[in-house]
Every structure is written in C-alpha cells, then in structure tokens.
Amino acid sequence: MRTQVCIIGGGPAGLFLAHVLHAAGIESIVIERQTKNHVLSRIRAGVLEAGTVDLLRQYGLAGRMDRDGMPKDGTRIFWEGKADFWIDVIRWTGKRMMVWGQTQITEDLYAARERDGGEMVFEVENVALHDLDGAPSVTFDRHGESQRIDCDFIAGCDGFHGPSRMAIPADIRREYERAYPFGWLGIMVEKPPMKEIAYAYHSEGFAMASRRNPMLSRYYVQVPSTDKVEDWSDDRFWEALHRRLPEHAHGEIETGPSIEKSIAPLRSFVAEPMRWGKLFLAGDAAHIVPPTGAKGLNLAFSDVFYLSRALIAHFRENSDRYLDSYSQMALRRVWAAENISWRMTKLLHVFPGEDPFDQKIRQNDFDLLAGSEDIQRAFAFEYIGLPFED
Ligand code: APR
Ligand code: PHB
C-alpha cells in the first residue's frame, strides 16, 4: 500500500489527524491494534478547553457536542474546613469550556472517517517503523499476513504503549517522568450528577465529582497505588466520598450501584523531541498528564492542530517551516499543560510521607488562590489552555 501519511493508532489523536488531512485533500491510512468497539469502550475524562471546542466546530465535529454537551464556566473547589471556592474561568478568560465525553468524540470521528471513505485497518500486530530518515514505511501483520505501507510521513499516534516513540533512537530521545504513589478510583453511576464538576481536597485524600450526561455521574477518590478494585465495595466508595466532600454538598450526591469501577494510575511523562526524521509523535505517544487538569485529550488535539498545519503547508505550499518547528512548538504547550497538571495534583492530593511543612504550604497555596484575583486570573489562563501559536 502507499499513502501520504501513515497514521499509527486510531485513538482521538490519530482519527482527528486523518479527518483534518482529509479535509485538506491529503491521503492517510490509519492502522489500529484493537477493534473499533474496543477503542470505543474505553472510559476517559471529558472536559474540553475552549480551543478544543473551536477545533471540533471548525472541522464539522460539534453537532452532538453542541446539542448534548454541558458548557462549563468554571470549576468548583471544596476544601476541608474552608469556604467553597469557584474558579471563574469565563470571568478571567472570556472563554467557556465544555463537558463532553471523549468516547462520544471518538464515535463521531469514526463516523466521519466512515462517511468520508477514510482508510482504516484494525487488528494490526507487530507494527514496525522503517527508514525514518529516508523513504519511510510501516510494516505489520494482520490475520497472519504481512503488509507494508510506504508513505511520505509517519504520524505516531499510538498512545503511551505504542511502538512509535521507541523508534526514535535512544541516544536522541529524552524522557522526563514523575510517577505518583496514588491512583484515582473511579466509578460510573446511572444517577443525576452534582450541579457542577467539583474537585475536593481533604486530609484523607482527593475526591472529585464529574458527569457524562444528565443521568450519568462519574466520581473519583484518591487511593494508594497498591489498592485493588476488589478492595473497594460500592459502600466503601460512597463512605469515602461523603467524608471527603463537605456535608452541605451531600444532598447533591445521588448514590446507586456502580456500573463501572476502575483504578487509574497517575503519571506525568514527556518524551522529546516529538519529531525524528519523517516521524512525528502526537498525543499520548509523546506525553501523559495526570487527570487532575483534564488536559490529556486537549493536548492530543493541540498536537494534531500543529501537525496537520505543518503537513498541509508541506503538501500544499511546499513549505517545511511548520514541520521544522513542530516539536518545539508542540512541546511549549505540552510543558504548560504538564506544569498546571502537576501543580493541581500537588495542591489537591495527600502525598504519603508528607510533613506538616508540606501541609502548611499546600494550605497557603489554596489561601493565595482563594484570596487573590490576580492569582485566579493566572490560574484561569493556564486552565483554559494556552492559545495556539502562529
Ligand atoms: N499499532 C497500532 N495501534 C496501536 C499500537 C500499535 N502497536 N499501540 C497502540 N495503538 C493504539 C491504541 O490501541 C489506541 O487506540 O493507539 C491508540 C492510541 O490512542 P489513545 O491511547 O487514546 O491516545 P491518543 O489518541 O493520543 O489520545 C489521547 O487519550 O489517554 C487519553 O488522556 C488521554 O484523552 C487523551 C487521549
Ligand atoms: C472526568 O469527567 O472523568 C474528569 C473530569 C475532570 C478531570 C478529570 C476527569 O480533571
């Protein structure tokens, strides 16, 4: 097979790239290790930055989001022993976020690929990347048969565990990482959610209330990395959540049997550079953020914005200006998201072994935020997501 851009990975990054390239008349083939149903069964965060909302609208992917999504003007923070706090994102930035699930976005992206006749190959195995500084190709096996795609460029959109990042030579690749000694135990419940998404700090640990739709709630509590899902009955979960959220909010929590329960580890990770020869990384293939800032999907979309612009300039205007600056430009935004995600994680979680000094600094960080409009404005600027660079 031959195509202009071979896209490894059919998650949101790979599919959105294929969609934007198609709109510009550039051919691609998406290869995906799993089946489509498997990709669509993953449960992930669902808060969109204003820039992501704009991109979905610009590329004709916003119909369902604009009908069923929940516009979000700010975020509620509950803090043990202190008054509730509201980060007034719209007031400080003039921009509005949106609560809309990644699963629904991915469904719409698949529908668009199918409608546009975009080529996708599922259930590929043994994917390997070749000749990244010459005439690149990708080989893989499918149902026992070897196949090969020759291409001009490879987009590595294959998530944290995919082979693309590893194709960058070890002496070139630099990796930066922070692992956290705790995870988020999340449950999904078919009950009306709390009025607003809320983050909570409590001396027992972080807790959070989120939503998927008017009849589907998503809640999380911080748990030690060593805990197993089996350690957490629904009753134990609800008791922990109630203890960590203030009493005056208990009336807003509608409990019920969980329809899903899982533990997600928290990790910060960045690989540099995001380009090697004809290979370009985008999304989780290059970076992971802890979910506290809800930046993961937004970063995947901003990478794809920069990468698609660069590929379009290459094929349509014969200019490699954006291809050459892709890694640096994308990484500036990646590090900004890593930064706020790490700070929010530090602010809102209890770290095993922390001492009273750490706790005093955390309390003071919250007091500074709650007490200063300047700090709120700065926070909102980062939380809404940095503007795209020209
Ligand atoms: N060959 C082909 N596809 C692969 C391979 C492989 N060897 N390895 C992994 N993949 C596929 C995975 O099955 C997955 O569908 O690549 C896809 C990567 O998708 P995601 O992990 O969803 O990553 P990305 O598209 O970058 O989206 C980022 O996902 O983890 C969240 O918070 C993150 O919301 C963000 C989003
Ligand atoms: C979620 O809805 O799953 C969610 C929302 C915001 C976050 C993390 C997760 O910061």
mmCIF file of N, CA and C in Angstrom, residues 270-335:
data_model
loop_
_atom_site.group_PDB
_atom_site.id
_atom_site.type_symbol
_atom_site.label_atom_id
_atom_site.label_comp_id
_atom_site.label_asym_id
_atom_site.label_seq_id
_atom_site.Cartn_x
_atom_site.Cartn_y
_atom_site.Cartn_z
ATOM 1 N N VAL A 270 6.937 13.151 29.596
ATOM 2 C CA VAL A 270 7.146 13.837 28.311
ATOM 3 C C VAL A 270 8.349 13.213 27.619
ATOM 4 N N ALA A 271 8.208 12.921 26.331
ATOM 5 C CA ALA A 271 9.341 12.477 25.517
ATOM 6 C C ALA A 271 9.690 13.590 24.534
ATOM 7 N N GLU A 272 10.962 13.873 24.421
ATOM 8 C CA GLU A 272 11.454 14.871 23.465
ATOM 9 C C GLU A 272 12.540 14.219 22.602
ATOM 10 N N PRO A 273 12.694 14.631 21.371
ATOM 11 C CA PRO A 273 11.827 15.535 20.617
ATOM 12 C C PRO A 273 10.572 14.802 20.147
ATOM 13 N N MET A 274 9.616 15.566 19.625
ATOM 14 C CA MET A 274 8.388 14.937 19.112
ATOM 15 C C MET A 274 8.496 14.649 17.609
ATOM 16 N N ARG A 275 9.686 14.943 17.049
ATOM 17 C CA ARG A 275 9.915 14.614 15.648
ATOM 18 C C ARG A 275 11.272 13.948 15.503
ATOM 19 N N TRP A 276 11.310 12.927 14.674
ATOM 20 C CA TRP A 276 12.593 12.336 14.312
ATOM 21 C C TRP A 276 12.512 11.987 12.829
ATOM 22 N N GLY A 277 13.250 12.722 11.976
ATOM 23 C CA GLY A 277 13.184 12.477 10.534
ATOM 24 C C GLY A 277 11.761 12.648 10.027
ATOM 25 N N LYS A 278 11.207 11.581 9.469
ATOM 26 C CA LYS A 278 9.859 11.650 8.893
ATOM 27 C C LYS A 278 8.787 11.186 9.881
ATOM 28 N N LEU A 279 9.209 10.933 11.106
ATOM 29 C CA LEU A 279 8.247 10.501 12.142
ATOM 30 C C LEU A 279 7.860 11.681 13.024
ATOM 31 N N PHE A 280 6.553 11.839 13.247
ATOM 32 C CA PHE A 280 6.041 12.889 14.136
ATOM 33 C C PHE A 280 5.141 12.240 15.179
ATOM 34 N N LEU A 281 5.408 12.527 16.449
ATOM 35 C CA LEU A 281 4.565 11.975 17.515
ATOM 36 C C LEU A 281 3.457 12.960 17.864
ATOM 37 N N ALA A 282 2.294 12.431 18.220
ATOM 38 C CA ALA A 282 1.194 13.298 18.699
ATOM 39 C C ALA A 282 0.403 12.564 19.782
ATOM 40 N N GLY A 283 -0.079 13.309 20.761
ATOM 41 C CA GLY A 283 -0.935 12.742 21.811
ATOM 42 C C GLY A 283 -0.133 11.940 22.830
ATOM 43 N N ASP A 284 -0.819 10.950 23.411
ATOM 44 C CA ASP A 284 -0.230 10.164 24.499
ATOM 45 C C ASP A 284 1.051 9.416 24.084
ATOM 46 N N ALA A 285 1.306 9.282 22.794
ATOM 47 C CA ALA A 285 2.559 8.662 22.353
ATOM 48 C C ALA A 285 3.754 9.468 22.852
ATOM 49 N N ALA A 286 3.556 10.768 23.020
ATOM 50 C CA ALA A 286 4.669 11.642 23.418
ATOM 51 C C ALA A 286 4.569 12.131 24.853
ATOM 52 N N HIS A 287 3.353 12.135 25.417
ATOM 53 C CA HIS A 287 3.224 12.734 26.755
ATOM 54 C C HIS A 287 1.981 12.241 27.480
ATOM 55 N N ILE A 288 2.116 12.161 28.797
ATOM 56 C CA ILE A 288 0.990 11.783 29.661
ATOM 57 C C ILE A 288 0.880 12.857 30.738
ATOM 58 N N VAL A 289 -0.336 13.241 31.069
ATOM 59 C CA VAL A 289 -0.552 14.136 32.214
ATOM 60 C C VAL A 289 -1.433 13.412 33.233
ATOM 61 N N PRO A 290 -1.267 13.701 34.512
ATOM 62 C CA PRO A 290 -2.237 13.172 35.471
ATOM 63 C C PRO A 290 -3.590 13.830 35.183
ATOM 64 N N PRO A 291 -4.703 13.161 35.463
ATOM 65 C CA PRO A 291 -6.009 13.659 35.015
ATOM 66 C C PRO A 291 -6.493 14.918 35.735
ATOM 67 N N THR A 292 -5.779 15.361 36.746
ATOM 68 C CA THR A 292 -6.271 16.456 37.588
ATOM 69 C C THR A 292 -6.610 17.716 36.797
ATOM 70 N N GLY A 293 -5.861 18.017 35.764
ATOM 71 C CA GLY A 293 -6.169 19.223 34.983
ATOM 72 C C GLY A 293 -7.053 18.936 33.779
ATOM 73 N N ALA A 294 -7.403 17.660 33.556
ATOM 74 C CA ALA A 294 -8.203 17.242 32.392
ATOM 75 C C ALA A 294 -7.584 17.705 31.069
ATOM 76 N N LYS A 295 -6.279 17.582 30.961
ATOM 77 C CA LYS A 295 -5.587 18.118 29.782
ATOM 78 C C LYS A 295 -5.282 17.084 28.700
ATOM 79 N N GLY A 296 -5.402 15.781 28.998
ATOM 80 C CA GLY A 296 -4.915 14.745 28.072
ATOM 81 C C GLY A 296 -5.480 14.859 26.664
ATOM 82 N N LEU A 297 -6.779 14.847 26.537
ATOM 83 C CA LEU A 297 -7.392 14.909 25.212
ATOM 84 C C LEU A 297 -7.106 16.260 24.547
ATOM 85 N N ASN A 298 -7.124 17.325 25.328
ATOM 86 C CA ASN A 298 -6.882 18.659 24.778
ATOM 87 C C ASN A 298 -5.487 18.765 24.175
ATOM 88 N N LEU A 299 -4.516 18.140 24.832
ATOM 89 C CA LEU A 299 -3.155 18.162 24.292
ATOM 90 C C LEU A 299 -3.068 17.355 23.006
ATOM 91 N N ALA A 300 -3.773 16.222 22.973
ATOM 92 C CA ALA A 300 -3.779 15.421 21.745
ATOM 93 C C ALA A 300 -4.319 16.268 20.589
ATOM 94 N N PHE A 301 -5.369 17.031 20.861
ATOM 95 C CA PHE A 301 -5.947 17.877 19.809
ATOM 96 C C PHE A 301 -5.016 19.019 19.427
ATOM 97 N N SER A 302 -4.331 19.617 20.391
ATOM 98 C CA SER A 302 -3.460 20.733 20.002
ATOM 99 C C SER A 302 -2.248 20.219 19.236
ATOM 100 N N ASP A 303 -1.715 19.047 19.604
ATOM 101 C CA ASP A 303 -0.633 18.463 18.783
ATOM 102 C C ASP A 303 -1.110 18.290 17.340
ATOM 103 N N VAL A 304 -2.318 17.740 17.204
ATOM 104 C CA VAL A 304 -2.816 17.461 15.855
ATOM 105 C C VAL A 304 -3.064 18.760 15.091
ATOM 106 N N PHE A 305 -3.503 19.800 15.796
ATOM 107 C CA PHE A 305 -3.642 21.096 15.124
ATOM 108 C C PHE A 305 -2.303 21.529 14.526
ATOM 109 N N TYR A 306 -1.241 21.487 15.347
ATOM 110 C CA TYR A 306 0.079 21.903 14.840
ATOM 111 C C TYR A 306 0.589 20.970 13.743
ATOM 112 N N LEU A 307 0.393 19.673 13.946
ATOM 113 C CA LEU A 307 0.943 18.715 12.980
ATOM 114 C C LEU A 307 0.197 18.779 11.649
ATOM 115 N N SER A 308 -1.120 18.910 11.702
ATOM 116 C CA SER A 308 -1.877 18.962 10.442
ATOM 117 C C SER A 308 -1.521 20.235 9.685
ATOM 118 N N ARG A 309 -1.383 21.341 10.408
ATOM 119 C CA ARG A 309 -0.994 22.594 9.738
ATOM 120 C C ARG A 309 0.365 22.423 9.055
ATOM 121 N N ALA A 310 1.271 21.721 9.725
ATOM 122 C CA ALA A 310 2.619 21.530 9.180
ATOM 123 C C ALA A 310 2.574 20.641 7.931
ATOM 124 N N LEU A 311 1.780 19.574 7.980
ATOM 125 C CA LEU A 311 1.706 18.661 6.829
ATOM 126 C C LEU A 311 1.000 19.344 5.653
ATOM 127 N N ILE A 312 -0.016 20.137 5.965
ATOM 128 C CA ILE A 312 -0.729 20.850 4.897
ATOM 129 C C ILE A 312 0.223 21.856 4.238
ATOM 130 N N ALA A 313 1.019 22.564 5.030
ATOM 131 C CA ALA A 313 1.983 23.524 4.452
ATOM 132 C C ALA A 313 2.997 22.783 3.582
ATOM 133 N N HIS A 314 3.381 21.571 4.004
ATOM 134 C CA HIS A 314 4.333 20.792 3.209
ATOM 135 C C HIS A 314 3.725 20.396 1.864
ATOM 136 N N PHE A 315 2.539 19.790 1.896
ATOM 137 C CA PHE A 315 1.969 19.247 0.665
ATOM 138 C C PHE A 315 1.354 20.315 -0.232
ATOM 139 N N ARG A 316 0.808 21.363 0.369
ATOM 140 C CA ARG A 316 0.073 22.336 -0.450
ATOM 141 C C ARG A 316 0.889 23.569 -0.801
ATOM 142 N N GLU A 317 1.825 23.940 0.096
ATOM 143 C CA GLU A 317 2.578 25.182 -0.161
ATOM 144 C C GLU A 317 4.058 24.929 -0.310
ATOM 145 N N ASN A 318 4.418 23.641 -0.280
ATOM 146 C CA ASN A 318 5.827 23.319 -0.437
ATOM 147 C C ASN A 318 6.705 23.975 0.629
ATOM 148 N N SER A 319 6.146 24.185 1.820
ATOM 149 C CA SER A 319 6.915 24.825 2.890
ATOM 150 C C SER A 319 7.070 23.870 4.073
ATOM 151 N N ASP A 320 8.307 23.719 4.538
ATOM 152 C CA ASP A 320 8.550 22.850 5.704
ATOM 153 C C ASP A 320 8.752 23.652 6.987
ATOM 154 N N ARG A 321 8.381 24.919 6.916
ATOM 155 C CA ARG A 321 8.573 25.789 8.073
ATOM 156 C C ARG A 321 7.921 25.213 9.332
ATOM 157 N N TYR A 322 6.659 24.782 9.211
ATOM 158 C CA TYR A 322 5.956 24.270 10.394
ATOM 159 C C TYR A 322 6.401 22.854 10.756
ATOM 160 N N LEU A 323 6.776 22.054 9.759
ATOM 161 C CA LEU A 323 7.294 20.719 10.101
ATOM 162 C C LEU A 323 8.555 20.881 10.947
ATOM 163 N N ASP A 324 9.390 21.836 10.554
ATOM 164 C CA ASP A 324 10.668 22.017 11.263
ATOM 165 C C ASP A 324 10.481 22.586 12.664
ATOM 166 N N SER A 325 9.399 23.330 12.879
ATOM 167 C CA SER A 325 9.207 23.901 14.226
ATOM 168 C C SER A 325 8.198 23.081 15.054
ATOM 169 N N TYR A 326 7.655 21.985 14.458
ATOM 170 C CA TYR A 326 6.590 21.234 15.141
ATOM 171 C C TYR A 326 6.970 20.828 16.568
ATOM 172 N N SER A 327 8.110 20.182 16.699
ATOM 173 C CA SER A 327 8.453 19.623 18.012
ATOM 174 C C SER A 327 8.551 20.728 19.061
ATOM 175 N N GLN A 328 9.266 21.784 18.737
ATOM 176 C CA GLN A 328 9.438 22.872 19.716
ATOM 177 C C GLN A 328 8.117 23.527 20.068
ATOM 178 N N MET A 329 7.305 23.778 19.025
ATOM 179 C CA MET A 329 6.038 24.489 19.255
ATOM 180 C C MET A 329 5.079 23.619 20.073
ATOM 181 N N ALA A 330 4.966 22.360 19.687
ATOM 182 C CA ALA A 330 4.056 21.473 20.422
ATOM 183 C C ALA A 330 4.535 21.318 21.865
ATOM 184 N N LEU A 331 5.844 21.194 22.046
ATOM 185 C CA LEU A 331 6.366 20.958 23.396
ATOM 186 C C LEU A 331 6.153 22.145 24.326
ATOM 187 N N ARG A 332 6.139 23.357 23.780
ATOM 188 C CA ARG A 332 5.875 24.512 24.663
ATOM 189 C C ARG A 332 4.493 24.362 25.305
ATOM 190 N N ARG A 333 3.537 23.951 24.508
ATOM 191 C CA ARG A 333 2.179 23.796 25.026
ATOM 192 C C ARG A 333 2.079 22.558 25.925
ATOM 193 N N VAL A 334 2.792 21.519 25.539
ATOM 194 C CA VAL A 334 2.813 20.291 26.350
ATOM 195 C C VAL A 334 3.348 20.606 27.743
ATOM 196 N N TRP A 335 4.459 21.334 27.815
ATOM 197 C CA TRP A 335 5.038 21.611 29.135
ATOM 198 C C TRP A 335 4.141 22.522 29.967
#
